[in-house]
Amino acid sequence: LRQGLAGPIRAAPAGLRIGRIEDIQRVDIRTVPFEEDGPQRITHDASKSTYGVVCLRRDINRSTGEQTTQGSIKILDDESFEGARTVLSHLQCQSTDASFTVLADLPLLEEEEGQSICVMTVGADKCYAIGTTFVRPGETEPSSGRILLVAQHGSDRSFHQVATHNIAGCPYAIVEPVLGHLAAAVNS
């Protein structure tokens, strides 16, 4: 996988599906289970050899039927990728699950869900920019959210939230333009 991706990365309810097509006879697909945390968005930072994943856990209270959610941001070490290859050749198919080392698991606030993520350059370093929104009952359109910056702290490969900016709405998309300024598509 570290040789470069030539295929899709998909965040699915069961976990991440990471694929690579090497030639016409060989397809490499790996599933990374996230237990109850459903991945929603993913991005890769090649300079830090990490993936940033926006996750959402949905729990249902069995006695009341009420659903609660808990958002989180996971930073995964792509150098620790383990697992077997999936080989698709005519009628032969083998597959096993794989895992990453989780470098950081950062919970979001109550009622807060991650909506977008990108890698952003800040000075001479890179960090993850995450767009979140607060999902409140009765709101037809989200009225508040945040932009979070998560960066590596020192050389120990630990990641921490280093900045936050409140916004009026939901950042459905977030990108870093060429000039180094962050751009976000907020609400519709």
PDB file of C-alpha atoms in Angstrom:
ATOM      1  CA  LEU A   1       0.000   0.000   0.000  1.00  0.00           C
ATOM      2  CA  ARG A   2       2.856   2.413   0.726  1.00  0.00           C
ATOM      3  CA  GLN A   3       4.014   2.171  -2.891  1.00  0.00           C
ATOM      4  CA  GLY A   4       1.102   4.408  -3.855  1.00  0.00           C
ATOM      5  CA  LEU A   5      -2.605   3.998  -4.285  1.00  0.00           C
ATOM      6  CA  ALA A   6      -3.985   3.416  -7.744  1.00  0.00           C
ATOM      7  CA  GLY A   7      -7.473   2.514  -6.610  1.00  0.00           C
ATOM      8  CA  PRO A   8     -10.391   3.596  -4.467  1.00  0.00           C
ATOM      9  CA  ILE A   9     -10.588   4.322  -0.758  1.00  0.00           C
ATOM     10  CA  ARG A  10     -14.139   4.021   0.549  1.00  0.00           C
ATOM     11  CA  ALA A  11     -15.565   4.785   3.973  1.00  0.00           C
ATOM     12  CA  ALA A  12     -18.342   2.209   4.556  1.00  0.00           C
ATOM     13  CA  PRO A  13     -20.474   1.445   7.639  1.00  0.00           C
ATOM     14  CA  ALA A  14     -18.450  -1.713   8.371  1.00  0.00           C
ATOM     15  CA  GLY A  15     -15.058   0.018   8.061  1.00  0.00           C
ATOM     16  CA  LEU A  16     -12.649   1.329   5.465  1.00  0.00           C
ATOM     17  CA  ARG A  17     -12.214  -0.451   2.121  1.00  0.00           C
ATOM     18  CA  ILE A  18      -8.842   0.312   0.584  1.00  0.00           C
ATOM     19  CA  GLY A  19      -8.056  -1.014  -2.866  1.00  0.00           C
ATOM     20  CA  ARG A  20      -5.333  -1.077  -5.441  1.00  0.00           C
ATOM     21  CA  ILE A  21      -5.369  -2.438  -8.946  1.00  0.00           C
ATOM     22  CA  GLU A  22      -1.904  -3.664  -9.864  1.00  0.00           C
ATOM     23  CA  ASP A  23      -2.628  -5.288 -13.199  1.00  0.00           C
ATOM     24  CA  ILE A  24      -5.476  -6.956 -15.057  1.00  0.00           C
ATOM     25  CA  GLN A  25      -5.226 -10.194 -13.033  1.00  0.00           C
ATOM     26  CA  ARG A  26      -4.660  -8.798  -9.536  1.00  0.00           C
ATOM     27  CA  VAL A  27      -6.844  -6.648  -7.293  1.00  0.00           C
ATOM     28  CA  ASP A  28      -5.711  -5.767  -3.760  1.00  0.00           C
ATOM     29  CA  ILE A  29      -8.570  -4.835  -1.391  1.00  0.00           C
ATOM     30  CA  ARG A  30      -8.265  -4.595   2.382  1.00  0.00           C
ATOM     31  CA  THR A  31     -10.980  -4.004   4.944  1.00  0.00           C
ATOM     32  CA  VAL A  32     -10.126  -2.098   8.105  1.00  0.00           C
ATOM     33  CA  PRO A  33     -12.864  -2.720  10.720  1.00  0.00           C
ATOM     34  CA  PHE A  34     -13.757   0.147  13.054  1.00  0.00           C
ATOM     35  CA  GLU A  35     -16.130  -1.755  15.385  1.00  0.00           C
ATOM     36  CA  GLU A  36     -19.025   0.608  16.239  1.00  0.00           C
ATOM     37  CA  ASP A  37     -17.336   3.721  14.789  1.00  0.00           C
ATOM     38  CA  GLY A  38     -18.555   4.154  11.220  1.00  0.00           C
ATOM     39  CA  PRO A  39     -16.024   5.983   9.028  1.00  0.00           C
ATOM     40  CA  GLN A  40     -17.568   8.916   7.155  1.00  0.00           C
ATOM     41  CA  ARG A  41     -14.640  10.687   5.427  1.00  0.00           C
ATOM     42  CA  ILE A  42     -10.955   9.904   4.863  1.00  0.00           C
ATOM     43  CA  THR A  43      -7.839  11.694   3.630  1.00  0.00           C
ATOM     44  CA  HIS A  44      -4.156  10.761   3.428  1.00  0.00           C
ATOM     45  CA  ASP A  45      -1.101  12.765   4.469  1.00  0.00           C
ATOM     46  CA  ALA A  46       1.818  11.211   2.560  1.00  0.00           C
ATOM     47  CA  SER A  47       4.375  13.450   4.310  1.00  0.00           C
ATOM     48  CA  LYS A  48       3.412  12.058   7.752  1.00  0.00           C
ATOM     49  CA  SER A  49       2.444   8.559   6.504  1.00  0.00           C
ATOM     50  CA  THR A  50      -0.973   8.859   8.147  1.00  0.00           C
ATOM     51  CA  TYR A  51      -4.653   8.734   7.317  1.00  0.00           C
ATOM     52  CA  GLY A  52      -7.186  11.083   8.899  1.00  0.00           C
ATOM     53  CA  VAL A  53     -10.637   9.519   9.307  1.00  0.00           C
ATOM     54  CA  VAL A  54     -13.853  11.226  10.408  1.00  0.00           C
ATOM     55  CA  CYS A  55     -16.016   8.683  12.282  1.00  0.00           C
ATOM     56  CA  LEU A  56     -19.554   8.588  13.678  1.00  0.00           C
ATOM     57  CA  ARG A  57     -20.846   6.126  16.274  1.00  0.00           C
ATOM     58  CA  ARG A  58     -24.617   5.602  16.476  1.00  0.00           C
ATOM     59  CA  ASP A  59     -25.994   3.984  19.630  1.00  0.00           C
ATOM     60  CA  ILE A  60     -29.626   3.106  20.349  1.00  0.00           C
ATOM     61  CA  ASN A  61     -30.960   2.923  23.884  1.00  0.00           C
ATOM     62  CA  ARG A  62     -32.732  -0.456  23.975  1.00  0.00           C
ATOM     63  CA  SER A  63     -35.290   0.598  26.569  1.00  0.00           C
ATOM     64  CA  THR A  64     -36.293   3.985  25.095  1.00  0.00           C
ATOM     65  CA  GLY A  65     -35.361   3.526  21.431  1.00  0.00           C
ATOM     66  CA  GLU A  66     -33.589   6.902  21.500  1.00  0.00           C
ATOM     67  CA  GLN A  67     -30.609   7.209  19.166  1.00  0.00           C
ATOM     68  CA  THR A  68     -27.453   9.020  20.241  1.00  0.00           C
ATOM     69  CA  THR A  69     -24.380   9.800  18.163  1.00  0.00           C
ATOM     70  CA  GLN A  70     -20.743  10.439  19.026  1.00  0.00           C
ATOM     71  CA  GLY A  71     -18.343  11.876  16.470  1.00  0.00           C
ATOM     72  CA  SER A  72     -14.600  11.325  16.518  1.00  0.00           C
ATOM     73  CA  ILE A  73     -11.434  11.875  14.502  1.00  0.00           C
ATOM     74  CA  LYS A  74      -8.972   8.999  14.137  1.00  0.00           C
ATOM     75  CA  ILE A  75      -5.398   9.378  12.918  1.00  0.00           C
ATOM     76  CA  LEU A  76      -4.011   6.081  11.584  1.00  0.00           C
ATOM     77  CA  ASP A  77      -0.398   5.112  10.905  1.00  0.00           C
ATOM     78  CA  ASP A  78      -0.177   3.825   7.327  1.00  0.00           C
ATOM     79  CA  GLU A  79       3.256   2.270   8.013  1.00  0.00           C
ATOM     80  CA  SER A  80       1.650  -0.291  10.346  1.00  0.00           C
ATOM     81  CA  PHE A  81      -0.697  -1.728   7.735  1.00  0.00           C
ATOM     82  CA  GLU A  82      -1.032  -5.452   8.294  1.00  0.00           C
ATOM     83  CA  GLY A  83      -3.115  -8.159   6.640  1.00  0.00           C
ATOM     84  CA  ALA A  84      -3.191 -10.453   3.697  1.00  0.00           C
ATOM     85  CA  ARG A  85      -3.749  -9.549   0.051  1.00  0.00           C
ATOM     86  CA  THR A  86      -6.982 -10.166  -1.733  1.00  0.00           C
ATOM     87  CA  VAL A  87      -6.232 -11.943  -4.951  1.00  0.00           C
ATOM     88  CA  LEU A  88      -8.853 -12.092  -7.647  1.00  0.00           C
ATOM     89  CA  SER A  89      -7.896 -14.444 -10.412  1.00  0.00           C
ATOM     90  CA  HIS A  90     -10.652 -16.052 -12.447  1.00  0.00           C
ATOM     91  CA  LEU A  91     -12.666 -17.919  -9.766  1.00  0.00           C
ATOM     92  CA  GLN A  92     -10.141 -17.713  -6.929  1.00  0.00           C
ATOM     93  CA  CYS A  93     -10.659 -15.101  -4.176  1.00  0.00           C
ATOM     94  CA  GLN A  94      -9.039 -14.813  -0.743  1.00  0.00           C
ATOM     95  CA  SER A  95      -9.488 -12.005   1.752  1.00  0.00           C
ATOM     96  CA  THR A  96      -8.642 -11.162   5.349  1.00  0.00           C
ATOM     97  CA  ASP A  97      -9.223  -8.113   7.490  1.00  0.00           C
ATOM     98  CA  ALA A  98      -6.368  -5.731   8.205  1.00  0.00           C
ATOM     99  CA  SER A  99      -5.628  -3.097  10.818  1.00  0.00           C
ATOM    100  CA  PHE A 100      -3.781   0.146  11.335  1.00  0.00           C
ATOM    101  CA  THR A 101      -2.152   1.477  14.480  1.00  0.00           C
ATOM    102  CA  VAL A 102      -4.372   4.269  15.825  1.00  0.00           C
ATOM    103  CA  LEU A 103      -2.107   7.221  16.641  1.00  0.00           C
ATOM    104  CA  ALA A 104      -4.943   9.412  17.930  1.00  0.00           C
ATOM    105  CA  ASP A 105      -8.644   8.992  18.675  1.00  0.00           C
ATOM    106  CA  LEU A 106     -10.060  12.453  19.330  1.00  0.00           C
ATOM    107  CA  PRO A 107     -13.719  12.610  20.469  1.00  0.00           C
ATOM    108  CA  LEU A 108     -15.884  15.499  19.275  1.00  0.00           C
ATOM    109  CA  LEU A 109     -18.248  17.454  21.524  1.00  0.00           C
ATOM    110  CA  GLU A 110     -21.793  16.373  22.366  1.00  0.00           C
ATOM    111  CA  GLU A 111     -24.110  16.750  19.304  1.00  0.00           C
ATOM    112  CA  GLU A 112     -21.030  17.418  17.090  1.00  0.00           C
ATOM    113  CA  GLU A 113     -20.404  15.392  13.930  1.00  0.00           C
ATOM    114  CA  GLY A 114     -17.481  15.556  11.518  1.00  0.00           C
ATOM    115  CA  GLN A 115     -18.477  16.488   7.966  1.00  0.00           C
ATOM    116  CA  SER A 116     -15.257  17.076   6.016  1.00  0.00           C
ATOM    117  CA  ILE A 117     -11.489  16.638   6.272  1.00  0.00           C
ATOM    118  CA  CYS A 118      -8.393  17.641   4.305  1.00  0.00           C
ATOM    119  CA  VAL A 119      -4.638  17.976   4.724  1.00  0.00           C
ATOM    120  CA  MET A 120      -3.517  21.597   5.051  1.00  0.00           C
ATOM    121  CA  THR A 121      -0.101  23.259   5.047  1.00  0.00           C
ATOM    122  CA  VAL A 122       0.516  25.607   7.982  1.00  0.00           C
ATOM    123  CA  GLY A 123       3.886  27.294   7.736  1.00  0.00           C
ATOM    124  CA  ALA A 124       6.373  24.551   6.883  1.00  0.00           C
ATOM    125  CA  ASP A 125       4.266  21.759   8.378  1.00  0.00           C
ATOM    126  CA  LYS A 126       1.079  19.897   7.481  1.00  0.00           C
ATOM    127  CA  CYS A 127      -1.968  19.241   9.632  1.00  0.00           C
ATOM    128  CA  TYR A 128      -5.486  17.897   9.283  1.00  0.00           C
ATOM    129  CA  ALA A 129      -8.323  20.413   8.944  1.00  0.00           C
ATOM    130  CA  ILE A 130     -11.679  18.986   9.998  1.00  0.00           C
ATOM    131  CA  GLY A 131     -15.051  20.622   9.433  1.00  0.00           C
ATOM    132  CA  THR A 132     -17.719  19.756  12.020  1.00  0.00           C
ATOM    133  CA  THR A 133     -21.323  20.692  12.662  1.00  0.00           C
ATOM    134  CA  PHE A 134     -23.621  20.551  15.677  1.00  0.00           C
ATOM    135  CA  VAL A 135     -26.712  18.480  14.914  1.00  0.00           C
ATOM    136  CA  ARG A 136     -29.549  19.701  17.122  1.00  0.00           C
ATOM    137  CA  PRO A 137     -33.145  18.474  17.186  1.00  0.00           C
ATOM    138  CA  GLY A 138     -35.553  20.840  15.463  1.00  0.00           C
ATOM    139  CA  GLU A 139     -32.974  22.521  13.208  1.00  0.00           C
ATOM    140  CA  THR A 140     -33.680  22.089   9.507  1.00  0.00           C
ATOM    141  CA  GLU A 141     -30.267  23.518   8.584  1.00  0.00           C
ATOM    142  CA  PRO A 142     -27.267  23.373  10.963  1.00  0.00           C
ATOM    143  CA  SER A 143     -26.647  26.756  12.580  1.00  0.00           C
ATOM    144  CA  SER A 144     -23.191  26.209  14.023  1.00  0.00           C
ATOM    145  CA  GLY A 145     -20.024  24.211  13.550  1.00  0.00           C
ATOM    146  CA  ARG A 146     -16.272  24.360  13.924  1.00  0.00           C
ATOM    147  CA  ILE A 147     -13.077  24.059  11.911  1.00  0.00           C
ATOM    148  CA  LEU A 148     -10.512  22.040  13.873  1.00  0.00           C
ATOM    149  CA  LEU A 149      -6.794  21.755  13.175  1.00  0.00           C
ATOM    150  CA  VAL A 150      -5.111  18.546  14.321  1.00  0.00           C
ATOM    151  CA  ALA A 151      -1.314  18.338  14.110  1.00  0.00           C
ATOM    152  CA  GLN A 152       1.502  16.011  15.059  1.00  0.00           C
ATOM    153  CA  HIS A 153       3.112  16.929  18.351  1.00  0.00           C
ATOM    154  CA  GLY A 154       6.891  16.474  18.295  1.00  0.00           C
ATOM    155  CA  SER A 155       8.533  13.396  16.863  1.00  0.00           C
ATOM    156  CA  ASP A 156       6.590  10.846  18.953  1.00  0.00           C
ATOM    157  CA  ARG A 157       3.794  10.557  16.324  1.00  0.00           C
ATOM    158  CA  SER A 158       1.096  11.751  18.726  1.00  0.00           C
ATOM    159  CA  PHE A 159      -1.552  14.098  17.333  1.00  0.00           C
ATOM    160  CA  HIS A 160      -3.471  16.822  19.166  1.00  0.00           C
ATOM    161  CA  GLN A 161      -6.031  19.493  18.365  1.00  0.00           C
ATOM    162  CA  VAL A 162      -4.047  22.724  18.030  1.00  0.00           C
ATOM    163  CA  ALA A 163      -6.679  25.244  16.888  1.00  0.00           C
ATOM    164  CA  THR A 164     -10.415  25.735  16.617  1.00  0.00           C
ATOM    165  CA  HIS A 165     -12.579  28.262  14.792  1.00  0.00           C
ATOM    166  CA  ASN A 166     -16.353  28.550  15.279  1.00  0.00           C
ATOM    167  CA  ILE A 167     -18.468  28.943  12.139  1.00  0.00           C
ATOM    168  CA  ALA A 168     -22.145  29.647  11.439  1.00  0.00           C
ATOM    169  CA  GLY A 169     -23.294  26.445   9.739  1.00  0.00           C
ATOM    170  CA  CYS A 170     -22.130  23.090   8.431  1.00  0.00           C
ATOM    171  CA  PRO A 171     -18.873  22.806   6.427  1.00  0.00           C
ATOM    172  CA  TYR A 172     -19.972  20.164   3.898  1.00  0.00           C
ATOM    173  CA  ALA A 173     -16.650  20.408   2.021  1.00  0.00           C
ATOM    174  CA  ILE A 174     -13.246  21.711   3.038  1.00  0.00           C
ATOM    175  CA  VAL A 175     -10.191  22.113   0.804  1.00  0.00           C
ATOM    176  CA  GLU A 176      -6.807  23.820   0.768  1.00  0.00           C
ATOM    177  CA  PRO A 177      -6.439  26.105  -2.268  1.00  0.00           C
ATOM    178  CA  VAL A 178      -3.058  26.778  -3.864  1.00  0.00           C
ATOM    179  CA  LEU A 179      -2.399  29.931  -1.848  1.00  0.00           C
ATOM    180  CA  GLY A 180      -2.485  28.055   1.454  1.00  0.00           C
ATOM    181  CA  HIS A 181      -5.810  29.440   2.639  1.00  0.00           C
ATOM    182  CA  LEU A 182      -8.491  27.059   3.816  1.00  0.00           C
ATOM    183  CA  ALA A 183     -11.791  27.143   1.898  1.00  0.00           C
ATOM    184  CA  ALA A 184     -15.028  25.615   3.199  1.00  0.00           C
ATOM    185  CA  ALA A 185     -18.486  25.217   1.631  1.00  0.00           C
ATOM    186  CA  VAL A 186     -20.771  26.162   4.517  1.00  0.00           C
ATOM    187  CA  ASN A 187     -24.493  25.262   4.377  1.00  0.00           C
ATOM    188  CA  SER A 188     -26.393  25.108   1.112  1.00  0.00           C
TER     189      SER A 188
END
